[in-house]
Short mmCIF file of N, CA and C in Angstrom, two decimals:
data_model
loop_
_atom_site.label_atom_id
_atom_site.label_comp_id
_atom_site.label_asym_id
_atom_site.label_seq_id
_atom_site.Cartn_x
_atom_site.Cartn_y
_atom_site.Cartn_z
N ILE A 1052 85.73 100.31 -171.02
CA ILE A 1052 86.89 99.28 -170.41
C ILE A 1052 88.22 99.79 -170.23
N LEU A 1053 88.57 99.84 -168.91
CA LEU A 1053 89.60 100.37 -168.71
C LEU A 1053 90.88 99.24 -168.49
N ASN A 1054 92.12 99.58 -168.42
CA ASN A 1054 93.26 98.88 -168.32
C ASN A 1054 94.31 99.39 -167.21
N ALA A 1055 94.69 98.95 -166.42
CA ALA A 1055 95.63 99.31 -165.08
C ALA A 1055 96.53 98.51 -164.74
N ASP A 1056 97.67 98.97 -164.92
CA ASP A 1056 98.98 98.17 -164.26
C ASP A 1056 99.85 98.94 -163.75
N GLU A 1057 100.91 98.70 -162.93
CA GLU A 1057 101.75 99.26 -162.35
C GLU A 1057 103.22 99.13 -162.83
N THR A 1058 104.26 99.92 -162.84
CA THR A 1058 105.46 99.77 -163.11
C THR A 1058 106.21 100.88 -162.04
N GLY A 1059 107.63 99.97 -161.84
CA GLY A 1059 108.25 100.33 -161.20
C GLY A 1059 109.45 101.66 -161.57
N LEU A 1060 109.59 102.78 -161.10
CA LEU A 1060 110.34 103.80 -161.62
C LEU A 1060 111.49 103.85 -160.64
N TYR A 1061 112.96 104.00 -160.87
CA TYR A 1061 114.08 104.23 -160.26
C TYR A 1061 114.63 105.23 -160.69
N PHE A 1062 115.31 106.59 -159.74
CA PHE A 1062 115.81 107.63 -159.76
C PHE A 1062 116.76 107.77 -158.81
N ASP A 1063 117.91 108.44 -159.26
CA ASP A 1063 119.16 108.61 -158.17
C ASP A 1063 119.38 106.86 -158.17
N MET A 1064 119.82 106.12 -159.34
CA MET A 1064 120.12 104.76 -159.39
C MET A 1064 121.81 104.84 -159.24
N PRO A 1065 122.11 103.53 -158.74
CA PRO A 1065 123.65 103.60 -158.30
C PRO A 1065 123.92 103.17 -159.95
N PRO A 1066 125.34 103.55 -160.27
CA PRO A 1066 125.94 103.25 -161.61
C PRO A 1066 125.79 101.67 -161.98
N GLY A 1067 125.43 101.46 -163.03
CA GLY A 1067 125.33 100.00 -163.79
C GLY A 1067 126.36 99.29 -163.59
N SER A 1068 127.92 99.94 -163.43
CA SER A 1068 129.14 99.34 -163.26
C SER A 1068 129.59 100.02 -162.12
N THR A 1069 130.44 99.56 -161.45
CA THR A 1069 131.46 99.86 -160.39
C THR A 1069 133.00 99.46 -160.74
N LEU A 1070 133.72 100.38 -160.14
CA LEU A 1070 135.26 100.27 -160.50
C LEU A 1070 135.66 99.58 -158.84
N ALA A 1071 136.55 98.51 -158.67
CA ALA A 1071 137.17 98.01 -157.76
C ALA A 1071 138.26 97.28 -157.91
N GLU A 1072 139.20 97.16 -156.89
CA GLU A 1072 140.31 96.73 -157.32
C GLU A 1072 140.44 95.39 -157.22
N ILE A 1073 141.35 94.49 -158.19
CA ILE A 1073 141.35 93.35 -158.43
C ILE A 1073 141.30 92.50 -157.54
N GLY A 1074 140.06 91.47 -157.37
CA GLY A 1074 139.97 90.56 -156.31
C GLY A 1074 138.95 91.05 -155.19
N GLN A 1075 138.69 92.38 -155.54
CA GLN A 1075 137.86 92.83 -154.44
C GLN A 1075 136.20 92.96 -154.82
N PRO A 1076 135.01 92.91 -154.26
CA PRO A 1076 133.87 92.77 -154.67
C PRO A 1076 133.58 94.50 -155.07
N SER A 1077 132.86 94.37 -156.19
CA SER A 1077 132.23 95.73 -156.52
C SER A 1077 130.61 95.36 -156.55
N LYS A 1078 130.55 95.60 -155.21
CA LYS A 1078 128.85 95.25 -154.60
C LYS A 1078 128.43 96.82 -154.61
N VAL A 1079 126.99 96.96 -154.81
CA VAL A 1079 126.14 97.98 -154.41
C VAL A 1079 125.23 97.53 -153.17
N ASP A 1080 125.21 98.31 -152.13
CA ASP A 1080 124.53 97.98 -150.95
C ASP A 1080 123.15 97.76 -151.57
N LYS A 1081 122.20 96.87 -150.87
CA LYS A 1081 120.88 96.61 -150.92
C LYS A 1081 119.96 97.50 -150.94
N VAL A 1082 120.30 98.49 -149.77
CA VAL A 1082 119.48 99.93 -149.58
C VAL A 1082 119.45 100.80 -150.47
N GLN A 1083 121.00 100.82 -150.90
CA GLN A 1083 121.00 101.79 -151.90
C GLN A 1083 120.69 101.36 -153.33
N GLU A 1084 120.59 100.22 -153.58
CA GLU A 1084 120.11 99.78 -154.84
C GLU A 1084 118.70 100.02 -155.25
N HIS A 1085 117.86 100.20 -154.29
CA HIS A 1085 116.38 100.42 -154.56
C HIS A 1085 115.69 101.52 -153.52
N SER A 1086 116.56 102.44 -153.02
CA SER A 1086 116.44 103.33 -151.98
C SER A 1086 115.18 104.71 -152.75
N GLU A 1087 115.42 104.89 -153.88
CA GLU A 1087 114.92 106.00 -154.15
C GLU A 1087 113.97 105.20 -155.73
N ARG A 1088 113.11 104.66 -155.27
CA ARG A 1088 111.89 103.49 -156.20
C ARG A 1088 110.59 104.51 -155.90
N VAL A 1089 109.75 104.47 -157.06
CA VAL A 1089 108.21 105.15 -157.03
C VAL A 1089 107.76 103.96 -157.94
N THR A 1090 106.39 103.72 -157.38
CA THR A 1090 105.77 102.94 -158.36
C THR A 1090 104.45 103.60 -159.10
N ALA A 1091 104.53 103.51 -160.34
CA ALA A 1091 103.34 104.43 -161.18
C ALA A 1091 102.66 103.55 -161.26
N LEU A 1092 101.25 103.88 -161.09
CA LEU A 1092 100.08 102.86 -161.00
C LEU A 1092 99.07 103.88 -162.71
N LEU A 1093 99.50 103.41 -163.51
CA LEU A 1093 98.90 103.87 -164.90
C LEU A 1093 97.39 103.19 -165.42
N THR A 1094 96.71 104.13 -165.88
CA THR A 1094 95.02 103.32 -166.08
C THR A 1094 94.75 104.06 -167.43
N ILE A 1095 94.67 103.20 -168.61
CA ILE A 1095 94.15 103.85 -169.98
C ILE A 1095 92.52 103.90 -169.53
N ARG A 1096 92.36 105.10 -170.18
CA ARG A 1096 91.18 105.93 -170.19
C ARG A 1096 90.66 106.90 -168.94
N ALA A 1097 92.10 106.89 -167.74
CA ALA A 1097 91.66 107.99 -166.69
C ALA A 1097 92.74 109.05 -167.26
N ASP A 1098 92.45 109.96 -167.16
CA ASP A 1098 93.45 111.10 -167.46
C ASP A 1098 94.74 111.42 -166.32
N VAL A 1099 94.42 110.51 -165.13
CA VAL A 1099 95.31 110.97 -164.43
C VAL A 1099 96.03 109.13 -163.76
N ALA A 1100 97.48 109.67 -163.08
CA ALA A 1100 97.78 108.28 -162.80
C ALA A 1100 98.18 108.41 -161.54
N MET A 1101 98.59 107.00 -161.02
CA MET A 1101 98.74 107.41 -159.26
C MET A 1101 100.12 106.72 -158.99
N PHE A 1102 100.79 107.49 -158.08
CA PHE A 1102 102.36 107.30 -157.86
C PHE A 1102 102.48 107.04 -156.46
N VAL A 1103 103.02 105.58 -156.40
CA VAL A 1103 103.20 105.06 -155.07
C VAL A 1103 104.66 105.49 -154.61
N VAL A 1104 104.77 106.30 -153.59
CA VAL A 1104 106.03 106.76 -153.13
C VAL A 1104 106.31 106.46 -151.90
N ARG A 1105 107.79 105.82 -151.45
CA ARG A 1105 108.20 105.13 -150.48
C ARG A 1105 108.26 105.95 -149.18
N GLY A 1106 107.19 105.72 -148.18
CA GLY A 1106 107.68 106.30 -146.55
C GLY A 1106 106.24 105.62 -145.99
N LYS A 1107 106.32 106.09 -145.16
CA LYS A 1107 105.35 105.55 -143.96
C LYS A 1107 104.06 106.41 -143.90
N PRO A 1108 102.96 105.58 -144.23
CA PRO A 1108 101.62 106.65 -144.36
C PRO A 1108 101.62 107.28 -142.73
N GLY A 1109 101.16 108.45 -143.15
CA GLY A 1109 101.51 109.51 -141.60
C GLY A 1109 102.53 110.30 -141.52
N GLY A 1110 103.56 109.88 -142.19
CA GLY A 1110 105.11 110.30 -142.00
C GLY A 1110 105.08 111.29 -142.65
N THR A 1111 106.89 111.68 -142.67
CA THR A 1111 107.20 113.19 -143.10
C THR A 1111 106.64 113.09 -144.69
N ILE A 1112 106.95 112.30 -144.97
CA ILE A 1112 107.09 112.32 -146.75
C ILE A 1112 105.45 112.41 -147.23
N ASP A 1113 104.65 111.45 -146.37
CA ASP A 1113 102.95 111.71 -146.54
C ASP A 1113 102.75 113.02 -146.35
N LYS A 1114 103.17 113.61 -144.96
CA LYS A 1114 102.70 114.66 -145.02
C LYS A 1114 103.06 115.95 -145.21
N LYS A 1115 104.56 116.39 -145.47
CA LYS A 1115 105.15 117.19 -145.86
C LYS A 1115 105.80 117.57 -147.22
N GLU A 1116 105.81 116.09 -148.00
CA GLU A 1116 106.52 116.16 -149.25
C GLU A 1116 105.52 115.87 -150.30
N ILE A 1117 104.82 115.23 -150.42
CA ILE A 1117 103.58 114.79 -151.16
C ILE A 1117 102.67 115.99 -151.39
N PRO A 1118 102.42 117.13 -150.57
CA PRO A 1118 101.55 117.97 -151.00
C PRO A 1118 102.34 119.06 -151.85
N THR A 1119 103.45 119.15 -151.97
CA THR A 1119 104.44 119.55 -152.85
C THR A 1119 104.24 119.13 -154.55
N TYR A 1120 104.02 117.96 -154.61
CA TYR A 1120 104.13 117.34 -155.92
C TYR A 1120 103.25 117.81 -156.94
N PRO A 1121 103.26 117.85 -158.02
CA PRO A 1121 102.44 118.53 -158.88
C PRO A 1121 100.91 117.96 -158.87
N PRO A 1122 99.77 118.65 -159.24
CA PRO A 1122 98.73 118.34 -159.44
C PRO A 1122 98.53 117.54 -160.19
N GLY A 1123 97.02 117.14 -160.42
CA GLY A 1123 96.71 115.95 -161.45
C GLY A 1123 96.82 114.71 -161.26
N HIS A 1124 97.65 114.15 -160.49
CA HIS A 1124 97.86 112.86 -160.19
C HIS A 1124 97.55 112.36 -158.69
N TRP A 1125 97.35 111.12 -158.44
CA TRP A 1125 97.11 110.90 -157.11
C TRP A 1125 98.34 110.25 -156.52
N TYR A 1126 98.18 110.61 -155.12
CA TYR A 1126 99.98 110.20 -154.83
C TYR A 1126 99.50 108.92 -153.59
N ALA A 1127 100.48 108.10 -153.23
CA ALA A 1127 100.34 107.25 -151.85
C ALA A 1127 101.58 107.00 -151.51
N VAL A 1128 101.64 106.53 -150.03
CA VAL A 1128 102.87 106.38 -149.81
C VAL A 1128 102.72 104.83 -149.34
N GLN A 1129 103.81 104.09 -149.29
CA GLN A 1129 103.88 102.55 -148.79
C GLN A 1129 105.29 102.49 -148.68
N GLU A 1130 105.64 101.87 -147.68
CA GLU A 1130 107.08 101.29 -146.97
C GLU A 1130 107.98 100.94 -148.07
N ASN A 1131 107.81 100.36 -149.01
CA ASN A 1131 108.58 100.03 -150.03
C ASN A 1131 108.37 100.39 -151.61
N ALA A 1132 107.47 101.30 -151.66
CA ALA A 1132 106.71 102.09 -152.57
C ALA A 1132 106.21 100.85 -153.64
N TRP A 1133 105.70 99.79 -153.38
CA TRP A 1133 104.97 98.92 -154.01
C TRP A 1133 103.27 98.91 -153.72
N MET A 1134 102.55 98.17 -154.80
CA MET A 1134 101.34 98.35 -154.49
C MET A 1134 100.85 96.76 -153.79
N GLU A 1135 100.15 97.51 -153.11
CA GLU A 1135 99.50 96.63 -152.19
C GLU A 1135 97.77 96.82 -151.86
N GLU A 1136 97.30 96.40 -150.95
CA GLU A 1136 95.97 96.21 -150.68
C GLU A 1136 95.54 97.60 -150.63
N ARG A 1137 96.04 98.21 -149.78
CA ARG A 1137 95.25 99.54 -148.73
C ARG A 1137 95.39 100.62 -149.95
N VAL A 1138 97.00 100.78 -150.97
CA VAL A 1138 97.04 101.68 -152.02
C VAL A 1138 96.12 101.13 -153.17
N TRP A 1139 95.92 99.76 -153.48
CA TRP A 1139 94.90 99.63 -154.44
C TRP A 1139 93.50 100.03 -154.14
N LEU A 1140 93.01 99.95 -153.00
CA LEU A 1140 91.55 100.13 -152.67
C LEU A 1140 91.61 101.54 -152.80
N THR A 1141 92.25 102.62 -152.18
CA THR A 1141 92.42 104.00 -152.30
C THR A 1141 92.40 104.26 -153.64
N TYR A 1142 93.19 103.75 -154.47
CA TYR A 1142 93.23 104.11 -155.97
C TYR A 1142 91.88 103.56 -156.62
N LEU A 1143 91.04 102.56 -156.08
CA LEU A 1143 89.66 102.20 -156.98
C LEU A 1143 88.89 103.50 -156.41
N ASP A 1144 88.98 103.89 -155.11
CA ASP A 1144 88.04 105.02 -154.54
C ASP A 1144 88.49 106.20 -155.44
N GLU A 1145 89.40 106.55 -155.69
CA GLU A 1145 89.72 107.75 -156.96
C GLU A 1145 89.13 107.62 -158.32
N LEU A 1146 89.42 106.26 -158.44
CA LEU A 1146 89.22 106.00 -160.02
C LEU A 1146 87.41 106.20 -160.25
N SER A 1147 86.70 106.03 -159.14
CA SER A 1147 85.57 105.63 -159.26
C SER A 1147 84.82 107.06 -159.42
N ASN A 1148 85.42 108.46 -158.93
CA ASN A 1148 84.76 109.69 -159.56
C ASN A 1148 85.16 110.00 -160.96
N TYR A 1149 85.77 109.23 -161.56
CA TYR A 1149 85.93 109.18 -163.31
C TYR A 1149 85.25 108.58 -164.15
N LEU A 1150 84.52 107.44 -163.59
CA LEU A 1150 83.69 106.85 -163.96
C LEU A 1150 82.32 106.98 -164.19
N LEU A 1151 82.01 107.37 -165.37
CA LEU A 1151 80.53 108.05 -165.71
C LEU A 1151 79.54 106.89 -165.92
N ASP A 1152 79.78 105.68 -166.20
CA ASP A 1152 79.06 104.62 -166.65
C ASP A 1152 79.79 103.41 -165.68
N SER A 1153 79.16 102.17 -165.81
CA SER A 1153 79.57 101.06 -165.60
C SER A 1153 80.81 100.59 -166.65
N SER A 1154 81.65 100.08 -166.03
CA SER A 1154 82.91 100.12 -166.56
C SER A 1154 83.62 98.42 -166.17
N VAL A 1155 84.63 98.03 -167.37
CA VAL A 1155 85.43 96.76 -166.74
C VAL A 1155 86.81 97.21 -166.50
N LEU A 1156 87.31 96.71 -165.59
CA LEU A 1156 88.73 97.39 -165.38
C LEU A 1156 89.46 96.15 -165.50
N LEU A 1157 90.07 95.89 -166.35
CA LEU A 1157 91.55 94.91 -166.78
C LEU A 1157 92.73 95.12 -166.07
N VAL A 1158 93.08 94.15 -165.24
CA VAL A 1158 94.01 94.08 -164.41
C VAL A 1158 94.70 92.65 -164.59
N ASP A 1159 96.45 92.75 -164.33
CA ASP A 1159 96.62 91.42 -163.94
C ASP A 1159 96.37 90.76 -162.79
N ASN A 1160 96.99 89.63 -162.43
CA ASN A 1160 96.42 88.92 -161.36
C ASN A 1160 97.13 89.02 -159.99
N LEU A 1161 97.52 90.29 -159.84
CA LEU A 1161 98.42 90.69 -158.42
C LEU A 1161 97.32 90.36 -157.39
N GLU A 1162 97.56 89.86 -156.23
CA GLU A 1162 96.76 89.83 -155.38
C GLU A 1162 95.56 90.56 -155.06
N CYS A 1163 96.35 91.43 -154.40
CA CYS A 1163 95.34 92.74 -154.38
C CYS A 1163 94.26 93.63 -155.23
N HIS A 1164 94.95 93.17 -156.60
CA HIS A 1164 94.32 93.59 -157.95
C HIS A 1164 92.62 92.72 -157.90
N VAL A 1165 92.86 91.34 -157.56
CA VAL A 1165 91.54 90.81 -157.73
C VAL A 1165 91.12 90.32 -156.48
N SER A 1166 91.39 90.74 -155.20
CA SER A 1166 91.04 90.72 -154.17
C SER A 1166 89.34 90.66 -153.83
N GLU A 1167 88.65 90.20 -153.08
CA GLU A 1167 87.49 89.95 -153.04
C GLU A 1167 86.78 91.49 -152.44
N LYS A 1168 87.95 92.20 -151.58
CA LYS A 1168 87.67 93.58 -151.33
C LYS A 1168 87.63 94.63 -152.40
N ALA A 1169 88.39 94.39 -153.27
CA ALA A 1169 88.75 95.20 -154.45
C ALA A 1169 87.32 94.96 -155.36
N HIS A 1170 87.04 93.57 -155.56
CA HIS A 1170 85.81 93.50 -156.51
C HIS A 1170 84.46 93.79 -155.93
N ASP A 1171 84.67 94.03 -154.43
CA ASP A 1171 83.26 95.00 -153.74
C ASP A 1171 83.61 96.25 -153.78
N LYS A 1172 84.40 96.66 -154.03
CA LYS A 1172 84.47 98.19 -153.79
C LYS A 1172 84.25 99.18 -155.11
N ILE A 1173 84.98 98.31 -156.19
CA ILE A 1173 84.43 98.95 -157.53
C ILE A 1173 83.06 98.38 -158.03
N ALA A 1174 82.57 97.44 -157.28
CA ALA A 1174 81.07 97.32 -157.49
C ALA A 1174 80.43 97.82 -157.00
N GLU A 1175 80.47 98.56 -155.78
CA GLU A 1175 79.75 99.62 -154.54
C GLU A 1175 79.69 100.63 -155.43
N ALA A 1176 80.90 101.36 -155.50
CA ALA A 1176 81.30 102.65 -155.73
C ALA A 1176 80.88 103.01 -157.26
N SER A 1177 80.77 102.26 -158.51
CA SER A 1177 80.53 102.65 -159.69
C SER A 1177 79.81 101.50 -160.69
N PHE A 1178 79.38 100.78 -160.05
CA PHE A 1178 78.59 99.64 -160.80
C PHE A 1178 79.65 98.80 -161.71
N SER A 1179 80.48 98.72 -161.35
CA SER A 1179 81.82 98.42 -162.60
C SER A 1179 82.55 96.69 -162.02
N VAL A 1180 83.07 96.11 -162.73
CA VAL A 1180 83.97 94.96 -162.38
C VAL A 1180 85.40 95.10 -162.72
N ILE A 1181 86.06 94.32 -161.79
CA ILE A 1181 87.43 93.81 -162.12
C ILE A 1181 87.65 92.90 -162.89
N GLU A 1182 88.32 92.58 -163.80
CA GLU A 1182 88.46 91.41 -164.83
C GLU A 1182 89.74 91.41 -164.87
N PRO A 1183 90.27 90.05 -164.25
CA PRO A 1183 91.76 89.71 -164.58
C PRO A 1183 92.02 88.93 -165.70
N LEU A 1184 93.33 89.55 -166.32
CA LEU A 1184 93.46 88.62 -167.64
C LEU A 1184 94.20 87.48 -167.24
N PRO A 1185 94.13 86.46 -168.03
CA PRO A 1185 94.33 84.98 -167.64
C PRO A 1185 96.14 85.13 -167.51
N PRO A 1186 96.64 84.38 -166.79
CA PRO A 1186 97.75 84.13 -165.85
C PRO A 1186 98.66 84.35 -167.63
N ASN A 1187 99.98 85.03 -167.14
CA ASN A 1187 100.77 85.23 -168.01
C ASN A 1187 100.85 85.51 -169.55
N SER A 1188 99.33 86.41 -169.69
CA SER A 1188 99.10 86.96 -170.69
C SER A 1188 99.40 88.30 -170.92
N THR A 1189 99.79 88.88 -170.05
CA THR A 1189 99.88 90.29 -169.74
C THR A 1189 100.65 90.90 -171.03
N SER A 1190 101.73 90.48 -171.32
CA SER A 1190 102.62 91.03 -172.30
C SER A 1190 101.95 90.77 -173.45
N LYS A 1191 101.08 89.80 -173.93
CA LYS A 1191 100.19 89.82 -175.02
C LYS A 1191 99.09 90.61 -175.43
N CYS A 1192 98.17 90.79 -174.11
CA CYS A 1192 96.93 91.27 -174.30
C CYS A 1192 96.79 92.25 -173.36
N GLN A 1193 97.48 93.07 -172.63
CA GLN A 1193 97.59 94.22 -171.89
C GLN A 1193 98.27 95.30 -172.60
N PRO A 1194 97.34 96.52 -172.59
CA PRO A 1194 97.62 97.54 -173.24
C PRO A 1194 99.01 98.37 -172.71
N LEU A 1195 98.75 98.39 -171.49
CA LEU A 1195 99.81 99.30 -170.66
C LEU A 1195 101.28 98.16 -170.60
N ASP A 1196 101.22 96.81 -170.50
CA ASP A 1196 102.55 96.43 -170.34
C ASP A 1196 103.01 97.13 -171.78
N VAL A 1197 102.86 97.18 -172.86
CA VAL A 1197 103.35 97.72 -174.08
C VAL A 1197 103.74 99.42 -173.79
N PHE A 1198 102.79 99.91 -173.13
CA PHE A 1198 103.07 101.26 -172.94
C PHE A 1198 103.93 101.72 -171.93
N ASN A 1199 104.05 100.81 -170.83
CA ASN A 1199 105.10 101.21 -169.76
C ASN A 1199 106.43 101.58 -170.32
N MET A 1200 107.27 100.82 -171.09
CA MET A 1200 108.46 101.16 -171.57
C MET A 1200 108.60 102.48 -172.19
N ALA A 1201 107.58 102.95 -172.77
CA ALA A 1201 107.79 104.39 -173.35
C ALA A 1201 107.55 105.28 -172.16
N PHE A 1202 106.44 105.16 -171.37
CA PHE A 1202 106.31 105.86 -170.28
C PHE A 1202 107.61 106.27 -169.22
N LYS A 1203 108.30 104.75 -169.16
CA LYS A 1203 109.69 104.94 -168.01
C LYS A 1203 110.69 105.78 -168.97
N GLY A 1204 110.62 105.84 -170.21
CA GLY A 1204 111.47 106.53 -171.22
C GLY A 1204 111.40 108.04 -171.13
N HIS A 1205 110.10 108.43 -171.16
CA HIS A 1205 109.27 109.79 -171.09
C HIS A 1205 109.73 110.55 -169.71
N VAL A 1206 109.76 109.62 -168.47
CA VAL A 1206 110.10 110.26 -167.34
C VAL A 1206 111.65 110.27 -167.05
N GLU A 1207 112.17 108.94 -167.68
CA GLU A 1207 113.90 109.65 -167.59
C GLU A 1207 114.25 110.75 -168.45
N ASP A 1208 113.79 111.11 -169.50
CA ASP A 1208 114.14 112.22 -170.39
C ASP A 1208 113.77 113.29 -169.44
N GLY A 1209 112.39 113.73 -168.81
CA GLY A 1209 112.12 114.61 -168.16
C GLY A 1209 112.94 114.97 -166.86
N MET A 1210 113.56 113.97 -166.11
CA MET A 1210 114.37 113.99 -165.25
C MET A 1210 115.69 114.25 -165.82
N ALA A 1211 116.22 114.04 -166.75
CA ALA A 1211 117.59 114.41 -167.40
C ALA A 1211 117.30 115.84 -167.63
N VAL A 1212 116.37 116.33 -168.01
CA VAL A 1212 115.85 117.68 -168.33
C VAL A 1212 115.87 118.46 -167.03
N GLY A 1213 114.97 118.35 -166.39
CA GLY A 1213 114.42 119.16 -165.46
C GLY A 1213 115.04 118.69 -164.11
N GLY A 1214 115.98 117.64 -163.87
CA GLY A 1214 116.17 117.12 -162.60
C GLY A 1214 115.13 116.44 -161.67
N ARG A 1215 114.99 116.52 -160.52
CA ARG A 1215 114.40 115.58 -159.87
C ARG A 1215 112.82 116.13 -160.08
#
C-alpha cells in the first residue's frame, strides 16, 4: 500500500507584513506572491519524491535548470507548479519502476489522481490500483497529510542554512 499526496512549497516569499503610509494600501502583487512556488509530490514507500517546478515544458527551466538539480528525485515543470494530468501520469510511469508487486496507491480526490487515464496507466504498468480516499477524510486517514507539515519545516530549515 502506498500513499501519495502533494504539497505546495514557497521560497523567496514576500514578507508576511508590509509597511505603508497611513491610508495607503500595503498590497503584495499577485505575481510576486506566488512566483517562487514548487509542488512536492511525496509518496510513502518510495524512496524518492517528485517536485513540480514552475516553468514551461521544453522551456529554459526544463532544459537548463532542472538537469542541475540534485539527483535522487524526479522533477517536472508545469506553468503554475501545480499537479495536473500530464505531470501525474509522468509520475505514475516513474513510480511503476519502483513497484515490485501489485500495490494499492491511496490518493485524495484530485481529478487527475482518479482519472480513467491514471487508473489505466497504473494498472497496465504495474498491475496496481489507485484507491481514492473518501471526500473530506484525508486529514484523518492520509498519512502524508500529517507528514507534509514536518516536510515543509525540514525544507525551510535547509533553505535557511544552505540558501536556495
